[in-house]
mmCIF file of C-alpha atoms in Angstrom:
data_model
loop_
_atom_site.group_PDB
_atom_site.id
_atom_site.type_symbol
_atom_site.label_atom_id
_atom_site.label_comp_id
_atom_site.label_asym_id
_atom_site.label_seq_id
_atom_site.Cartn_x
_atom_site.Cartn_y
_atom_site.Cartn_z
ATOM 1 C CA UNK A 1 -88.010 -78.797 -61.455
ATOM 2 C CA UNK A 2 -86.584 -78.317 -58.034
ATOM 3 C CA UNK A 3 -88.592 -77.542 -55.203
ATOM 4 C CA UNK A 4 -89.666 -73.978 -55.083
ATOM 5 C CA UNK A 5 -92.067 -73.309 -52.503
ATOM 6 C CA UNK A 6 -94.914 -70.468 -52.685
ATOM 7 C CA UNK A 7 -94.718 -68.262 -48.992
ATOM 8 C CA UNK A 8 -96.618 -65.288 -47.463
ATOM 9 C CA UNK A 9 -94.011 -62.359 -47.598
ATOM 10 C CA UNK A 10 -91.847 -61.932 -44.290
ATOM 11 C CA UNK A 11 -89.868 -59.591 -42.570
ATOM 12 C CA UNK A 12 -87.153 -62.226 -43.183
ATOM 13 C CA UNK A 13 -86.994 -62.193 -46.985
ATOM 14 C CA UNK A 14 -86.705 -58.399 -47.106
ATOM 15 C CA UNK A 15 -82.845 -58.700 -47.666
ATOM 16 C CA UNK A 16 -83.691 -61.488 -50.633
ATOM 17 C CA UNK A 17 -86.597 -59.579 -52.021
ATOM 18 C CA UNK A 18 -84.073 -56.669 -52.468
ATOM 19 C CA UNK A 19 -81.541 -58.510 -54.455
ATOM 20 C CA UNK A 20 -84.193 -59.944 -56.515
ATOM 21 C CA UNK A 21 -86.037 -56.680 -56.914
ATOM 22 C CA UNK A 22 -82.547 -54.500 -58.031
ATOM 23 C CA UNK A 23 -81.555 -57.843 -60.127
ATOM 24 C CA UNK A 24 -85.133 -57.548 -62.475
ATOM 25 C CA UNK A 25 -85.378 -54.049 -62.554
ATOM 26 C CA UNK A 26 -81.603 -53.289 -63.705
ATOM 27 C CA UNK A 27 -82.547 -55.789 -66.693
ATOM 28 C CA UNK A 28 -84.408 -52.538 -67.930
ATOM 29 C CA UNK A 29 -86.903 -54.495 -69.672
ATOM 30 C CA UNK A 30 -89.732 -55.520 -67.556
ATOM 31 C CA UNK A 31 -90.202 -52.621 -64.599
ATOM 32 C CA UNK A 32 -90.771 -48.749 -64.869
ATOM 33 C CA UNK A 33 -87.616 -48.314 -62.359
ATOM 34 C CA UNK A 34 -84.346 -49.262 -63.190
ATOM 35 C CA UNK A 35 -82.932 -50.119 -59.887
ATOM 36 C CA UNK A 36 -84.244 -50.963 -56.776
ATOM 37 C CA UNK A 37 -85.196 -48.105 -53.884
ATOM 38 C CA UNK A 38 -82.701 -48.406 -50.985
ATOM 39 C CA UNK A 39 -82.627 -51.356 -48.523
ATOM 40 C CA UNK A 40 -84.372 -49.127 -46.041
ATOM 41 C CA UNK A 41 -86.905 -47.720 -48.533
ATOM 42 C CA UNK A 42 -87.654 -51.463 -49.462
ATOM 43 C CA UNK A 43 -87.505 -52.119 -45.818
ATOM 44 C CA UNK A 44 -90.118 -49.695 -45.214
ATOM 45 C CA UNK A 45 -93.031 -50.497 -48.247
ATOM 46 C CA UNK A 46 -92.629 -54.466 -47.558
ATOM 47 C CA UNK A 47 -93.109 -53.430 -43.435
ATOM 48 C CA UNK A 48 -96.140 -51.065 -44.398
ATOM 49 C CA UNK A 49 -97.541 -53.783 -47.036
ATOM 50 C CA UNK A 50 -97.218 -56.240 -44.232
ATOM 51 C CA UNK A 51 -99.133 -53.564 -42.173
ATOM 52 C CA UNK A 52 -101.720 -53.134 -44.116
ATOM 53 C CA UNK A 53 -102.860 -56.201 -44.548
ATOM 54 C CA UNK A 54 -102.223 -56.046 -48.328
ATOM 55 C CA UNK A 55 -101.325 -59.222 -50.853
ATOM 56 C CA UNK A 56 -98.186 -60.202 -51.017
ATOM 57 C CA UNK A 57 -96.627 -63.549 -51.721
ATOM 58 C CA UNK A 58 -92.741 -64.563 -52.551
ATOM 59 C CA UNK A 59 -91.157 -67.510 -54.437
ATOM 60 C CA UNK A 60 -88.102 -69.449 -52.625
ATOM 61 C CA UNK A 61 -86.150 -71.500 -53.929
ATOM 62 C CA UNK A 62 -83.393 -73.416 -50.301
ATOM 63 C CA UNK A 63 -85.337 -70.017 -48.767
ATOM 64 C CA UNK A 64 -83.818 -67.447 -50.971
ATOM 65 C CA UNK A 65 -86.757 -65.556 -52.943
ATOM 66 C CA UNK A 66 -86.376 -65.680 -56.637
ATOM 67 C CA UNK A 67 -89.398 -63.898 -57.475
ATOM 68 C CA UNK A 68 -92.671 -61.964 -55.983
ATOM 69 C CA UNK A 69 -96.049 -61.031 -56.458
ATOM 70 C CA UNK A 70 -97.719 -58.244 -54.525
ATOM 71 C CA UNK A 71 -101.353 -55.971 -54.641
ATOM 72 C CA UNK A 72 -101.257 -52.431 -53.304
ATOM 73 C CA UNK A 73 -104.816 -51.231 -51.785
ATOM 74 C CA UNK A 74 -105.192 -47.721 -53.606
ATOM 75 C CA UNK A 75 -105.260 -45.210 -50.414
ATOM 76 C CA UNK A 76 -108.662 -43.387 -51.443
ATOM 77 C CA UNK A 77 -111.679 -44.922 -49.635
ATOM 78 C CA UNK A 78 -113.568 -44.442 -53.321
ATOM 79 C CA UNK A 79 -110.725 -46.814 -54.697
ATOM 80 C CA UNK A 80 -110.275 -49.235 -51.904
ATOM 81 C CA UNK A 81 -111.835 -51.570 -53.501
ATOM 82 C CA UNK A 82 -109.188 -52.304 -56.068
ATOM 83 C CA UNK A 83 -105.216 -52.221 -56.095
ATOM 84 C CA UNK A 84 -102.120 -52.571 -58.173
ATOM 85 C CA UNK A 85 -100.626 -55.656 -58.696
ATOM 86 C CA UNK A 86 -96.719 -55.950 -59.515
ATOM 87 C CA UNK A 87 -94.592 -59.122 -59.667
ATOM 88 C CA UNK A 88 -91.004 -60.427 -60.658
ATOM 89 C CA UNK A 89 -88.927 -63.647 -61.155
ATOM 90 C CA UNK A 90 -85.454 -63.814 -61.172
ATOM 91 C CA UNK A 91 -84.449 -64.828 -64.888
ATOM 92 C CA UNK A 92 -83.314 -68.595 -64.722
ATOM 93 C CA UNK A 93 -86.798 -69.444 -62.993
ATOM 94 C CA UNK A 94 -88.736 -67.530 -65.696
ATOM 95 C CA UNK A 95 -91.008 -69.790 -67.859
ATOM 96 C CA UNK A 96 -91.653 -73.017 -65.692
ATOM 97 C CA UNK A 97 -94.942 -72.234 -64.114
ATOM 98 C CA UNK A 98 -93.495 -70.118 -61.098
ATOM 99 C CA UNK A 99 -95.446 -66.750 -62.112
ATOM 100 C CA UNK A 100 -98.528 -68.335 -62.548
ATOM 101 C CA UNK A 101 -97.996 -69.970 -59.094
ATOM 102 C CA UNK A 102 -97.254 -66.341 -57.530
ATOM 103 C CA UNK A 103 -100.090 -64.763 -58.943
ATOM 104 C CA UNK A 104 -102.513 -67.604 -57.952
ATOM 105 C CA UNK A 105 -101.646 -67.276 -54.833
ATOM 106 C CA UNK A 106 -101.607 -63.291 -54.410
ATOM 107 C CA UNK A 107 -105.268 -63.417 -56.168
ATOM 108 C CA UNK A 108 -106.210 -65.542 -53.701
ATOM 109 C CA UNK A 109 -104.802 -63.632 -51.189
ATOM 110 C CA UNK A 110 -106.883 -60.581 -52.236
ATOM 111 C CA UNK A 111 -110.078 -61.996 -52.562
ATOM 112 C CA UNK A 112 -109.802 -62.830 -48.697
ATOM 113 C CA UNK A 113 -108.866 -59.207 -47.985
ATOM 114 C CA UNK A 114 -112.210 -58.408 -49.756
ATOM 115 C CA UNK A 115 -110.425 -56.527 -53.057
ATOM 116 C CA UNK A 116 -112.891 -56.353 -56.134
ATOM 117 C CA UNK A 117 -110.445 -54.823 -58.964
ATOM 118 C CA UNK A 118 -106.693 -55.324 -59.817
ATOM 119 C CA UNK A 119 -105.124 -53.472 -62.173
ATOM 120 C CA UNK A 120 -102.002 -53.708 -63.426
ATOM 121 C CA UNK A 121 -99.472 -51.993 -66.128
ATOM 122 C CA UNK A 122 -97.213 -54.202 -68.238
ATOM 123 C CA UNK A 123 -94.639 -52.752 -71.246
ATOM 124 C CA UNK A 124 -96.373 -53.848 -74.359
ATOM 125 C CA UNK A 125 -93.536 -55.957 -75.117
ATOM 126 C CA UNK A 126 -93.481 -58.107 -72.455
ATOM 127 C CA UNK A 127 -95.747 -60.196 -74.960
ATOM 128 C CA UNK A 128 -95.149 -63.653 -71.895
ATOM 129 C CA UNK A 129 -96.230 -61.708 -69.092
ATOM 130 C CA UNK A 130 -99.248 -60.700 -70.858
ATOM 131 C CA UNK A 131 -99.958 -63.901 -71.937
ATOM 132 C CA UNK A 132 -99.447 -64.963 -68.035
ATOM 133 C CA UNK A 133 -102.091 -62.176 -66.753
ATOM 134 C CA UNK A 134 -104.437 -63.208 -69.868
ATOM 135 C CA UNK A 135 -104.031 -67.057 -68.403
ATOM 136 C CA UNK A 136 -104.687 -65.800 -64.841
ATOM 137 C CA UNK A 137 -107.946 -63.898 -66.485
ATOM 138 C CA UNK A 138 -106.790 -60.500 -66.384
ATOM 139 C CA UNK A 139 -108.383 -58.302 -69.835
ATOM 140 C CA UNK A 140 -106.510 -55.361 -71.175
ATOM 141 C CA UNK A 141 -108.361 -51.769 -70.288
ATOM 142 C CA UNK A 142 -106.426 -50.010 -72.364
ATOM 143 C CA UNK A 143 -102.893 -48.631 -73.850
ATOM 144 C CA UNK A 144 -101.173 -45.602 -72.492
ATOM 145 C CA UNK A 145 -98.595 -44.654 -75.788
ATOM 146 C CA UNK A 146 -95.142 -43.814 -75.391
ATOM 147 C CA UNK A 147 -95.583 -43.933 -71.678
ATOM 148 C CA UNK A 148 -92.056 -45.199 -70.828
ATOM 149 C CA UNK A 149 -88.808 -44.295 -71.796
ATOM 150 C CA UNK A 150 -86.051 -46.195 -71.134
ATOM 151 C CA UNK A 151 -82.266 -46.562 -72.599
ATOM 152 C CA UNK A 152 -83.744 -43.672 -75.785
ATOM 153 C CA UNK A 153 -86.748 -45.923 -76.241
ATOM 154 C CA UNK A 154 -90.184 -45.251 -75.189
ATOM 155 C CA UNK A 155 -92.281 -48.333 -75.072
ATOM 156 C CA UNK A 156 -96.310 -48.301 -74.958
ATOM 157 C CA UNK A 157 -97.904 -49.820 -71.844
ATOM 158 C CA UNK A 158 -101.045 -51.851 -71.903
ATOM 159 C CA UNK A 159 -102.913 -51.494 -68.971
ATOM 160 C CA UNK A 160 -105.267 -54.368 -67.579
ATOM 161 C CA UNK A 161 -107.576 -55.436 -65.022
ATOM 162 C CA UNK A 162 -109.274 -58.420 -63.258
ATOM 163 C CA UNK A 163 -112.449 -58.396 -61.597
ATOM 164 C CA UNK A 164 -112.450 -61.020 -58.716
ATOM 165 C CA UNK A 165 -116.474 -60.784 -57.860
ATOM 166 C CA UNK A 166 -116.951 -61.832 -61.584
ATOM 167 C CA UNK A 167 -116.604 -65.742 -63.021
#
């Protein structure tokens, strides 16, 4: 496999993260939007992650980021304790270790920012992805039915969690 290196999210990949964003979500398969936000709307959640002081890792491959992996703190102090996890890979890196790599590193990311709980959502059939979270030690919560509906379709979504004070 060619070199693909694991990197703290920059100001500098916000362009990259973009393309790769739009490119996943107009796949209409894996994400609950079917298109990226605006450059500038990007621009601005990566800048406020950043910010914040929140998770978030990207893949590159000669610099350019093929995938991501980032936690969002939940804004009420009763919930700041946990946040919501989302990721991506662009599809010809998809099944050679790169997602586990991203969410290693955006778990351990989070436990040095002091989070407790992530949670995430993931269509219930994306059956690799939910093998990847079950690898990673994530345990499914729950299933919200007919929760998404895309292209006439609606599609279940099993929600899951990880505790990082436990194991």
């Amino acid at each position: 496999m060619d070199h693909i290196e694991i990197a703290p999210m920059a100001a500098d990949y916000i362009e990259d993260y973009h393309q790769a964003l739009d490119t996943v979500a107009k796949e209409r398969r894996y994400l609950t939007f079917l298109e990226a936000f605006p450059l500038a709307e990007t621009r601005d959640f990566v800048l406020s992650v950043l910010e914040k002081g929140n998770p978030f890792v990207v893949a590159l491959k000669d610099g350019r980021v093929i995938g991501w992996c980032d936690i969002s703190r939940h804004a009420f102090a009763s919930h700041a304790h946990c946040g919501s996890l989302g990721m991506g890979l662009l599809p010809s890196y998809r099944g050679q270790g790169i997602g586990q790599r991203l969410m290693t590193a955006v778990l351990d990311q989070a436990r040095q920012a002091g989070f407790i709980r992530v949670e995430l959502a993931v269509h219930a059939d994306n059956t690799r992805a939910i093998a990847l979270y079950e690898k990673v030690g994530f345990q499914k919560e729950g299933v919200k039915r007919r929760s998404v509906f895309i292209d006439g379709h609606f599609k279940d979504t099993v929600m899951m969690a990880l505790m990082l004070d436990e194991g």
